[in-house]
């Protein structure tokens, strides 16, 4: 530390009480010395303002500039929270900030040249609880306490022992994850009652979902994913279509150490599971780098359910000067998994395999043009390939020896599972063999292959300007070109779409009334090739009725927000349009009678209000909020068993032939915008720290969701007895009926986590809970008589569950650690939806080698 810095800090803290010039002289001297040193010895300048999470200035914070593992300079924040440090050398730096009653903060690394002026505004978190800087709420880094949005963050400790995100995403309020099977199986995220297709998934700012919002978390590895930020509620004002229910933003870590650091870990466990991972990262002058690779394989616990996944990732950054950063990121995943289907319905595994090759890449240029004006330009690339293969039909031919007839005769038998009893959590049951695969006699061809392709190129510009310390303006432009295709050669299916979309973003956020009232305003004016023009607005307010302070009641904040969102229809929605099918097959009368329309964009609207209360000098934080969502024009499937009845000009034999043709081509339903439902509820969370080592977090969500309109219910009088029932109870086979709950969204969910951290060891306990939820067996028209004897009432069909996990690590040597993760301690087989047995209790254990010559952290 330069001598004048010592002198200045000491004199400011202990001024002489009798001679005013003794307070003035050191200040003047310091200014002169700074000016002289800037002229004679050019040096990088690092300056900024230290605040707490509410925006209040923090005085007396010790800001230390670190380079090469050593402190090179420091400063003390002044009465207005500002600080300035002159570095005597150029190079890579980071800041460490300490202040009383706050957790120590370490900033990401940055490069500064001799003449650079770098601005780093620092936000300190309370010592006992965790509050994060979030981006999805406002489009710029903003403390959670200054937003009105419901946002949760999964930090590195939450992901360290996980191989995928499926279990981790359950550890926050308002979210439900449904995994259709065991490790690697399709995993869908439902946010606050919305559909799983209504979430925008971002990886380093690049949209990685399929066309129309569908995203499978099953084959997504945690390799090179440092952080997951989850925004609950529509956010189309910032992210356009598909952010109709929530946003999940994933972040790749940067290299930080001045010498290459190497992380090598490997473990083995139950069900022939093993995982190896290698990561190399570091930074040198203007460059930082990270490369990672992992390999996972497991046999799971069912026949034909082997799974393997290889993941590669890279993050390369270059800072030509202190105000400009160029960064490129890449994630490439290759996986293959068996698809045994709903084992509990058949006790025979289907002979299917699904493989994915997913490439996500981005290139970003960021420039701090002036201290108040920041620009970001990004190109994003997504290339996704999914192949589903089946080599032969599995199951038992019923009637015997009737499955080898001539193709398209529609007179033979099909392949069924064993005769089993299907038991729902609601106490109802059904017994018999269920249809597993169609035979060649009924139009199926083996082997067969289905390819689904989703490609996207996107360009994004976003600029934010700090007009005043209390007002930031934002404007942006998104251009997206999407190409998708579905090909099934044996059935001569080859369909493709090409969509070009534009979004124009506008926003503002800031505060007034002595930093008690925080506001966010935004809107997206969009033009989408399939769904046309639209506007998605957002408004939010947060008000501190009682600012944070010491005492029993140490802070009270109220918040309110309103948002609208929209979802682009999926590829399968467009290709499987009921309207198009009827239009092409003489069903114009049905279109008029049942008000069937072309596929449109589903919509979402939400109102939310709640508050946050801090206790015991912010050692405990309690949050509660009420939300009311309206989802309209949702996509509903009409089963192919019902479709032929919508064409009254067909004979009974022609209707049967049409049904078999549609089913043999994997078209189990056709789609239309006929579903509407509302989802309201209450979210609560509480978190607390005991000392600096023990941290607790828990939450509970009550969801009251009800269907307001559905095709099957609205047109029940027209179905002429085809509406399925169970002992007189109406059953929705492919979608819920009016007055019921949307499928797979339990009314009660919760979570609890506890972590204990010491220098040599860490222990983490996590748990997720869910009550029973509505669902379907989806076995309509699939018993041995092509009837509905295997459907069950939808209410509470899925089981409730408690998933308990325990993990930890212990440092054996400075460079060697042992770790273990035990999952599903209660050995619950009903975490997945009905029909899919969950992975039972399983354990992995391994060793981790972390080596670096000189670490900055």
Short mmCIF file of C-alpha atoms in Angstrom, two decimals, residues 9 111 116 205 225 266 296 304 324 356 479 659 816 833 836 857:
data_model
loop_
_atom_site.label_atom_id
_atom_site.label_comp_id
_atom_site.label_asym_id
_atom_site.label_seq_id
_atom_site.Cartn_x
_atom_site.Cartn_y
_atom_site.Cartn_z
CA UNK A 9 -6.72 6.53 6.04
CA UNK A 111 -7.80 -6.49 -16.68
CA UNK A 116 -7.40 2.62 -17.96
CA UNK A 205 -27.46 -15.16 -22.53
CA UNK A 225 -22.24 -24.29 -14.96
CA UNK A 266 -13.93 -39.01 -10.43
CA UNK A 296 -21.16 -39.95 -17.04
CA UNK A 304 -32.99 -51.15 -21.45
CA UNK A 324 -14.03 -3.51 -23.29
CA UNK A 356 -29.10 -35.92 -28.35
CA UNK A 479 -33.19 -10.77 -34.13
CA UNK A 659 -56.90 -44.03 -36.19
CA UNK A 816 -6.88 -33.68 -2.42
CA UNK A 833 -45.20 -39.19 -12.48
CA UNK A 836 -42.35 -44.14 -14.13
CA UNK A 857 -9.04 -16.93 -4.51
#
